[in-house]
mmCIF file of C-alpha atoms in Angstrom:
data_model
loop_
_atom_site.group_PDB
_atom_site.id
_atom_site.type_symbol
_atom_site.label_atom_id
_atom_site.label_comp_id
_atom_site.label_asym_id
_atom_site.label_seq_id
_atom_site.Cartn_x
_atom_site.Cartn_y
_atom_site.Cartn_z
ATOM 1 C CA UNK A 1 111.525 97.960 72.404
ATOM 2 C CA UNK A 2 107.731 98.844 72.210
ATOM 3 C CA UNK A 3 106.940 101.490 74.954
ATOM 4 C CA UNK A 4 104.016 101.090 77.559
ATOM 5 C CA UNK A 5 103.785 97.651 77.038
ATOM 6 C CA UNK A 6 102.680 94.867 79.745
ATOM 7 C CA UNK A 7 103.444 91.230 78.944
ATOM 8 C CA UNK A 8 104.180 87.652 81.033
ATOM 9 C CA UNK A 9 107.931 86.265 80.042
ATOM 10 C CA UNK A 10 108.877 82.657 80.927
ATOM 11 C CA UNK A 11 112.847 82.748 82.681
ATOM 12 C CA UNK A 12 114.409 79.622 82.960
ATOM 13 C CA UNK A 13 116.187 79.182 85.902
ATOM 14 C CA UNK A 14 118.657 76.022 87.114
ATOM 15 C CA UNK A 15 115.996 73.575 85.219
ATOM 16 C CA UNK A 16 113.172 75.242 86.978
ATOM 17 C CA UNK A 17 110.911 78.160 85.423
ATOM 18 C CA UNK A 18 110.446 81.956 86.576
ATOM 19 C CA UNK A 19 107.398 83.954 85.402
ATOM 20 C CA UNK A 20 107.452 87.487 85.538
ATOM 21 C CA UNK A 21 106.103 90.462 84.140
ATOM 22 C CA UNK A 22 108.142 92.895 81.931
ATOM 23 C CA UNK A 23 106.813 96.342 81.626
ATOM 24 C CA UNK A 24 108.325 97.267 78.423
ATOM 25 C CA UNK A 25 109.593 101.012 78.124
ATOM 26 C CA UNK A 26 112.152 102.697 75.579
ATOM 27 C CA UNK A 27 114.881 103.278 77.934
ATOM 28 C CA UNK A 28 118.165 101.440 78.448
ATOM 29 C CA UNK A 29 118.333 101.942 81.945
ATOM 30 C CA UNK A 30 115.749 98.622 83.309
ATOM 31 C CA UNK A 31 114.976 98.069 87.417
ATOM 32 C CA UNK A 32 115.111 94.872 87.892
ATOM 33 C CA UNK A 33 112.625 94.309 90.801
ATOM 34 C CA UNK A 34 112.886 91.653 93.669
ATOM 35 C CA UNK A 35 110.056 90.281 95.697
ATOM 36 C CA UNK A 36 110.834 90.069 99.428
ATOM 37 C CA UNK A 37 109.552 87.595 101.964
ATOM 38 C CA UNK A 38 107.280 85.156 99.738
ATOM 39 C CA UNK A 39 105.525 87.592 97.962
ATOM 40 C CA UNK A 40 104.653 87.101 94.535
ATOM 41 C CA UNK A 41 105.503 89.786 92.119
ATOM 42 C CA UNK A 42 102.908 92.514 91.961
ATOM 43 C CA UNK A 43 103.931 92.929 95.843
ATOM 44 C CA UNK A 44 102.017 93.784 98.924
ATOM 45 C CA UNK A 45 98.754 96.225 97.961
ATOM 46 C CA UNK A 46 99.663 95.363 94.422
ATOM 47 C CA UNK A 47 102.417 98.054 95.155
ATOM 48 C CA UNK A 48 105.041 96.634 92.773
ATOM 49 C CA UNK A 49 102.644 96.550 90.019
ATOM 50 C CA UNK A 50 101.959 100.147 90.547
ATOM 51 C CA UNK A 51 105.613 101.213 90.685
ATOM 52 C CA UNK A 52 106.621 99.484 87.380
ATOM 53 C CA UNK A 53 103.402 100.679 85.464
ATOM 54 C CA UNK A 54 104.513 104.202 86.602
ATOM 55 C CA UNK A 55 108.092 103.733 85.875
ATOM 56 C CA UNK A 56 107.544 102.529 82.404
ATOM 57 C CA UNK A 57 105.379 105.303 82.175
ATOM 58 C CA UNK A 58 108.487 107.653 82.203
ATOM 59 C CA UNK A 59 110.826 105.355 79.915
ATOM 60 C CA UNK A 60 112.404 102.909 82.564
ATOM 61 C CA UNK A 61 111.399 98.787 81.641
ATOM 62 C CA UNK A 62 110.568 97.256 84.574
ATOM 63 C CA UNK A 63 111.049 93.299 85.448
ATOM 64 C CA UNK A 64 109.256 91.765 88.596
ATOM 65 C CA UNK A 65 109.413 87.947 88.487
ATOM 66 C CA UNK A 66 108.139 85.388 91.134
ATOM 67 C CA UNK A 67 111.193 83.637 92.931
ATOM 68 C CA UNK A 68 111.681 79.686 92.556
ATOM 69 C CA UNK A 69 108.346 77.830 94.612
ATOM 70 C CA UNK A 70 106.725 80.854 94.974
ATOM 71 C CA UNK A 71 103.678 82.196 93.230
ATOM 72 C CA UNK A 72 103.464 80.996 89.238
ATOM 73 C CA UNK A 73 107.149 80.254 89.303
ATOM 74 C CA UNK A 74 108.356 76.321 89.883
ATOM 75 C CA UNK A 75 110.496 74.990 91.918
ATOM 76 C CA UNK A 76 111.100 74.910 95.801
ATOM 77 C CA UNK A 77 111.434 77.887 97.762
ATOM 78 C CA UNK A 78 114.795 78.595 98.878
ATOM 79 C CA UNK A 79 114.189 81.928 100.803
ATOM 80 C CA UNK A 80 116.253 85.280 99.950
ATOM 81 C CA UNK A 81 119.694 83.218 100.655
ATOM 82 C CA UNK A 82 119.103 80.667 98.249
ATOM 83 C CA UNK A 83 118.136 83.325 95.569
ATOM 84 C CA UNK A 84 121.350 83.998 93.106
ATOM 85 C CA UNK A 85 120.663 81.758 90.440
ATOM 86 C CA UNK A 86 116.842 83.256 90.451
ATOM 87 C CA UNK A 87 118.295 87.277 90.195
ATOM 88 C CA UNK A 88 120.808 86.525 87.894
ATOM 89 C CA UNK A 89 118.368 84.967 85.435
ATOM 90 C CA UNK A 90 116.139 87.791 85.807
ATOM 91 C CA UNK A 91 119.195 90.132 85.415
ATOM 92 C CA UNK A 92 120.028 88.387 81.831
ATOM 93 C CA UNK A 93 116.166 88.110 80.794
ATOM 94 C CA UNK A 94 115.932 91.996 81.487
ATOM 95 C CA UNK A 95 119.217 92.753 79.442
ATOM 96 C CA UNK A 96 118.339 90.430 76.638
ATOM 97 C CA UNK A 97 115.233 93.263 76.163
ATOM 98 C CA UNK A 98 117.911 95.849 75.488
ATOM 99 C CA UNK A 99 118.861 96.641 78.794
ATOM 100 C CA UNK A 100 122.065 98.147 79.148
ATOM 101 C CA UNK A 101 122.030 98.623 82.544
ATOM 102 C CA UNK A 102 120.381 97.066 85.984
ATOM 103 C CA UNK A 103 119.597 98.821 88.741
ATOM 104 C CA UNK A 104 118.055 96.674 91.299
ATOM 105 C CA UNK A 105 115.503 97.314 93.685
ATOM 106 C CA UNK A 106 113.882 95.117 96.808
ATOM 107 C CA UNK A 107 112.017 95.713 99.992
ATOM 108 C CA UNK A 108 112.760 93.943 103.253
ATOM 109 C CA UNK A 109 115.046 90.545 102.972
ATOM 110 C CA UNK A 110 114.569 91.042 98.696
ATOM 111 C CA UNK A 111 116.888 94.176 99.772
ATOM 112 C CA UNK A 112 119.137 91.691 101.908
ATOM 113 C CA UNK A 113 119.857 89.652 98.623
ATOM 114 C CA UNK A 114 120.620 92.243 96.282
ATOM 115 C CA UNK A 115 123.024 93.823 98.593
ATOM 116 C CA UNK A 116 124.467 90.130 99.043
ATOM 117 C CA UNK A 117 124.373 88.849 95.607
ATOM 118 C CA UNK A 118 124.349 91.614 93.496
ATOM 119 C CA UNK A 119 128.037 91.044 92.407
ATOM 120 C CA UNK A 120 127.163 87.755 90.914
ATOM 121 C CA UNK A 121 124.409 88.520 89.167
ATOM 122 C CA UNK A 122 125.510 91.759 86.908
ATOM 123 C CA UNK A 123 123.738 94.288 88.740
ATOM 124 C CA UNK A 124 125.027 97.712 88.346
ATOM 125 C CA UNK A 125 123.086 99.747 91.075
ATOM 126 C CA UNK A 126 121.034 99.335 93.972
ATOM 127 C CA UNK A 127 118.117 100.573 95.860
ATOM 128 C CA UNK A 128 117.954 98.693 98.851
ATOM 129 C CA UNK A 129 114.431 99.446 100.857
ATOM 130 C CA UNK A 130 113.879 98.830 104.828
ATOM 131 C CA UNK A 131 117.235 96.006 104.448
ATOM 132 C CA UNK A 132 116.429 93.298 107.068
ATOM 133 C CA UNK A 133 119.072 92.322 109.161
ATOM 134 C CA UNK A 134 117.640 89.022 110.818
ATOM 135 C CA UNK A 135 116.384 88.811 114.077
ATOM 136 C CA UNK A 136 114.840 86.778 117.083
ATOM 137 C CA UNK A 137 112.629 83.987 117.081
ATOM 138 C CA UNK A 138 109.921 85.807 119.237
ATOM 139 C CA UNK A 139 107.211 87.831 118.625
ATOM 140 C CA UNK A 140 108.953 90.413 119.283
ATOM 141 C CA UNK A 141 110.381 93.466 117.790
ATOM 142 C CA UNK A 142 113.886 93.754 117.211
ATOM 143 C CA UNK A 143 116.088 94.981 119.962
ATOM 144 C CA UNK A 144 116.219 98.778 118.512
ATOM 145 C CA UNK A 145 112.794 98.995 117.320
ATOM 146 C CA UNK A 146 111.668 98.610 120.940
ATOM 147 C CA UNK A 147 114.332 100.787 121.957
ATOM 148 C CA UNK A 148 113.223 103.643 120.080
ATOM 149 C CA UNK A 149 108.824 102.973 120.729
ATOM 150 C CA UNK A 150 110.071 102.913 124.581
ATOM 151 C CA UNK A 151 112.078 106.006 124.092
ATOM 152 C CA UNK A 152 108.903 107.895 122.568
ATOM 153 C CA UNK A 153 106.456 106.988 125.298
ATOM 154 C CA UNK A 154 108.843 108.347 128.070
ATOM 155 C CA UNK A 155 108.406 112.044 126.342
ATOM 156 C CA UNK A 156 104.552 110.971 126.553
ATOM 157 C CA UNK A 157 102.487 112.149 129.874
ATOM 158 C CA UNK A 158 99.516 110.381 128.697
ATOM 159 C CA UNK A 159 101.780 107.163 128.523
ATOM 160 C CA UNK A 160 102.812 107.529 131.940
ATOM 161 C CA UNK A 161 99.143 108.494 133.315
ATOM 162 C CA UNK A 162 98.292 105.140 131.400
ATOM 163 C CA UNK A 163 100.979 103.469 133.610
ATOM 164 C CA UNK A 164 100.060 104.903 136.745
ATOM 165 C CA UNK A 165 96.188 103.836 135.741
ATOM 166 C CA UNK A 166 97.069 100.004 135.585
ATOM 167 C CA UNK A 167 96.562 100.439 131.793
ATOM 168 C CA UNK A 168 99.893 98.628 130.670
ATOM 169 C CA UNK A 169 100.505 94.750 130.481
ATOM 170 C CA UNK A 170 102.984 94.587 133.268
ATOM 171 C CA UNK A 171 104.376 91.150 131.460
ATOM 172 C CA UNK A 172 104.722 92.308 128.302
ATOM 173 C CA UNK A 173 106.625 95.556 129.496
ATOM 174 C CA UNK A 174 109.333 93.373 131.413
ATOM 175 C CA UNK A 175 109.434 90.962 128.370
ATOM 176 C CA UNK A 176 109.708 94.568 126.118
ATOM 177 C CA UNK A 177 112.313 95.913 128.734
ATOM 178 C CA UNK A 178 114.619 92.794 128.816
ATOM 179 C CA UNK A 179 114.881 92.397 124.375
ATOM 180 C CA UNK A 180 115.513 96.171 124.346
ATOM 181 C CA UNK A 181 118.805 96.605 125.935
ATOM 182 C CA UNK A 182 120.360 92.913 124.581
ATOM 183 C CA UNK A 183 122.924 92.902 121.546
ATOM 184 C CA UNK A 184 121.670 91.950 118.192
ATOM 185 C CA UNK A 185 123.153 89.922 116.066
ATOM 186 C CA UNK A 186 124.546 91.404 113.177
ATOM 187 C CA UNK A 187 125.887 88.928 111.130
ATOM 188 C CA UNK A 188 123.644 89.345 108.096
ATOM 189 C CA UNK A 189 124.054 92.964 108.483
ATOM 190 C CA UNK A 190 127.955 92.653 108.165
ATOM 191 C CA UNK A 191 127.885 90.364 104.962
ATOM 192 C CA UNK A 192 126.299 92.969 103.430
ATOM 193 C CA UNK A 193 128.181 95.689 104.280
ATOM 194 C CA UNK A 194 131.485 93.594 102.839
ATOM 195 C CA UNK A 195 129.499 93.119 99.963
ATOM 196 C CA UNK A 196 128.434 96.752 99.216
ATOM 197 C CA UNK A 197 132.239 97.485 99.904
ATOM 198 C CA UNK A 198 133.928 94.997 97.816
ATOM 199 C CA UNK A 199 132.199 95.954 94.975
ATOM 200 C CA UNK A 200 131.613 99.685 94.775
ATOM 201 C CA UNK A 201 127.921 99.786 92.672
ATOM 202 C CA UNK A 202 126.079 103.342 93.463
ATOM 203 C CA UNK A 203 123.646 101.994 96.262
ATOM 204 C CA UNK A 204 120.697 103.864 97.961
ATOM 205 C CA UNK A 205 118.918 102.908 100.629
ATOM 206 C CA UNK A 206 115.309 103.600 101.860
ATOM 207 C CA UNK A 207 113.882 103.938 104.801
ATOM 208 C CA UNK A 208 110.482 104.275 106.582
ATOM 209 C CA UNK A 209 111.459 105.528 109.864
ATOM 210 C CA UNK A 210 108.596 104.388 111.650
ATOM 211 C CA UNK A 211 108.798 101.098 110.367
ATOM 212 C CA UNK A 212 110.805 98.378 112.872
ATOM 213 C CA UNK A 213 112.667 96.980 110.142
ATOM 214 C CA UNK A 214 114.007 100.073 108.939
ATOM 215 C CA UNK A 215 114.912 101.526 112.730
ATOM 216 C CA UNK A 216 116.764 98.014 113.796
ATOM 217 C CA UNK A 217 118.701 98.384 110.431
ATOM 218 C CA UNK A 218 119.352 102.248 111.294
ATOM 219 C CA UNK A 219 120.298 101.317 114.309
ATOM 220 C CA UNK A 220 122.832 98.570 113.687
ATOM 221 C CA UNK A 221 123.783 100.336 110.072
ATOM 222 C CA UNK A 222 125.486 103.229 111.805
ATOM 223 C CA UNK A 223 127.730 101.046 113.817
ATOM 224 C CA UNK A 224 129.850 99.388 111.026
ATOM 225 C CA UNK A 225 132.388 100.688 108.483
ATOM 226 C CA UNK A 226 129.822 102.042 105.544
ATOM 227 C CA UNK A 227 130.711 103.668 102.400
ATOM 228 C CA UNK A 228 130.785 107.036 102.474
ATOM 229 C CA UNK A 229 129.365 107.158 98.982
ATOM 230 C CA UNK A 230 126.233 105.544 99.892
ATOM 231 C CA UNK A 231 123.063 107.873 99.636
ATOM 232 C CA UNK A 232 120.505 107.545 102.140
ATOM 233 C CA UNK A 233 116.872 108.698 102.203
ATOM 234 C CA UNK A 234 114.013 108.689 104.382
ATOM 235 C CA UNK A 235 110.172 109.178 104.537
ATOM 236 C CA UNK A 236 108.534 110.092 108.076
ATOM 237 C CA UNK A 237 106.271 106.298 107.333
ATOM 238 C CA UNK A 238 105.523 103.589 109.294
ATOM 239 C CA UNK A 239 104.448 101.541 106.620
ATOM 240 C CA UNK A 240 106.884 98.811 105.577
ATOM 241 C CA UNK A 241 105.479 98.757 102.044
ATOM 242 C CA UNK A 242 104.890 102.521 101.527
ATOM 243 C CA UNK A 243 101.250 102.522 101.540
ATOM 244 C CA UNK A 244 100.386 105.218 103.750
ATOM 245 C CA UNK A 245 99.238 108.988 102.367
ATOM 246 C CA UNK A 246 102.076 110.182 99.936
ATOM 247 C CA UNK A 247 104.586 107.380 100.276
ATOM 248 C CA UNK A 248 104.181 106.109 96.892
ATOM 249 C CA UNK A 249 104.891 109.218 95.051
ATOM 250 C CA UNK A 250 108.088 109.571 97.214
ATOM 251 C CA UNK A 251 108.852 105.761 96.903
ATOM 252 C CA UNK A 252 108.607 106.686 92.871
ATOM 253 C CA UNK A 253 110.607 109.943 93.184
ATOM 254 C CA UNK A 254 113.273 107.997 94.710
ATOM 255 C CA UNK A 255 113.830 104.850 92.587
ATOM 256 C CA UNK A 256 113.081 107.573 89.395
ATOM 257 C CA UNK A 257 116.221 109.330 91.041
ATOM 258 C CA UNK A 258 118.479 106.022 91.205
ATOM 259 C CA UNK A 259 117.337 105.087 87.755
ATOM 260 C CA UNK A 260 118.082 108.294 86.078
ATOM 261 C CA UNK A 261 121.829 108.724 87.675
ATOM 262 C CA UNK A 262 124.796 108.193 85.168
ATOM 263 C CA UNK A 263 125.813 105.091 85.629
ATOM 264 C CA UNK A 264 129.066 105.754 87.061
ATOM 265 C CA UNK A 265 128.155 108.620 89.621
ATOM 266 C CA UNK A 266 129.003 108.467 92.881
ATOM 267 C CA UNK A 267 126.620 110.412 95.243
ATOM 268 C CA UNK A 268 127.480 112.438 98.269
ATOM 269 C CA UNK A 269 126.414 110.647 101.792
ATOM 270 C CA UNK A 270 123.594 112.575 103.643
ATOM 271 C CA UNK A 271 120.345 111.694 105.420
ATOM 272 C CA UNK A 272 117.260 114.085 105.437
ATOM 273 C CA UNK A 273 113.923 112.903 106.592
ATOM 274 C CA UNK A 274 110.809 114.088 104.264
ATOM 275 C CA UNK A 275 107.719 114.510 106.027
#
């Protein structure tokens, strides 16, 4: 494989067609790189582009594709549940470059699906990123996001002079108030938990504790049966897609970290929190 090398592939996909861009690098080890939401592939601030220029940079081939109906790919959308058939073809277009192994990486509900489907689609690691877990129709934040912004205004004085002032929408508090101490539902959450556990892959998970996403997960993540081999990191953020001052070199430190593991080690469970 030529190193440092940029180029558009055409997957095909259950009679439909995936484009995606392969950054070509000498390594064996590939990250296979999943779009979340409806992004296309280059991902939000062109952040995914950046990641797999630098990454092939340092020897790792990098594949980002646009799901079916979304972007250049065709097809109709199916969302992150309806996304197997899309991974695994991405999976097999990233091995037939001389990929040995996959390690898969996705932001949001792309991190959902890997942790769901990776089984079934010949993944061999995981870095799952700010996992979403589902939540309410509303506008609001999820139950434990709220929770914790609630939490750190009570240690504020200026939050409760603001109070006292008439400077907080009485409404929206009460409306706050009322999501905050309800049960989530964490049905999503507990698929992928069985998943992880049924089939044993090194998985890390990221997490911008500032970032709602990432604190309902947190939240709900510490209440279920985990792995204890699952390695955990987090970056003092509260950007969703790493784009605040520093979080891209950490987000590349990390996934550089996951890449470069032997294949079959199993990492010690801790949590630290890098400012």
């Amino acid at each position: 494989m030529a190193a440092n090398v940029r180029r558009l592939i055409a997957i095909p996909c259950a009679s439909e067609t995936l484009v995606a861009t392969l950054d070509d690098a000498a390594g064996r080890t590939g990250l296979l790189i999943v779009s979340g939401g409806n992004e296309i592939r280059c991902g939000a601030h062109r952040g995914m582009a950046m990641l797999a220029q630098a990454l092939a940079g340092r020897g790792v081939p990098v594949l980002r594709y646009d799901r079916r109906g979304i972007g250049d790919s065709t097809g109709l959308n199916a969302g992150f549940e309806g996304s197997t058939d899309d991974m695994a073809a991405a999976v097999a277009a990233l091995r037939a470059n001389g990929v040995t192994r996959v390690v898969g990486f996705g932001n949001c509900d792309a991190a959902s699906a890997l942790a769901l489907f990776h089984a079934d689609t010949g993944i061999d690691a995981l870095v799952l990123s700010n996992p979403w877990i589902g939540g309410s129709d509303d506008a609001l934040p999820q139950a434990a996001a709220i929770r914790a912004r609630y939490a750190e205004r009570l240690r504020s004085p200026r939050e409760w002079l603001r109070l006292l002032r008439g400077g907080v929408n009485l409404r929206k508090l009460a409306g706050g108030l009322a999501k905050a101490v309800r049960s989530e539902d964490t049905g999503l959450l507990s698929r992928m938990a069985a998943s992880l556990r049924a089939s044993g892959v090194p998985v890390t998970i990221l997490l911008a504790v500032r970032d709602n996403t990432a604190v309902a997960f947190a939240d709900a993540w510490a209440t279920l049966p985990g792995r204890p081999d699952v390695r955990q990191e987090a970056r003092d953020s509260a950007s969703h897609s790493y784009a605040g001052e520093g979080d891209f070199t950490w987000l590349l430190e990390q996934v550089l970290r996951a890449t470069h593991a032997p294949a079959q080690a199993v990492a010690q469970s801790r949590s630290r929190t890098t400012p």
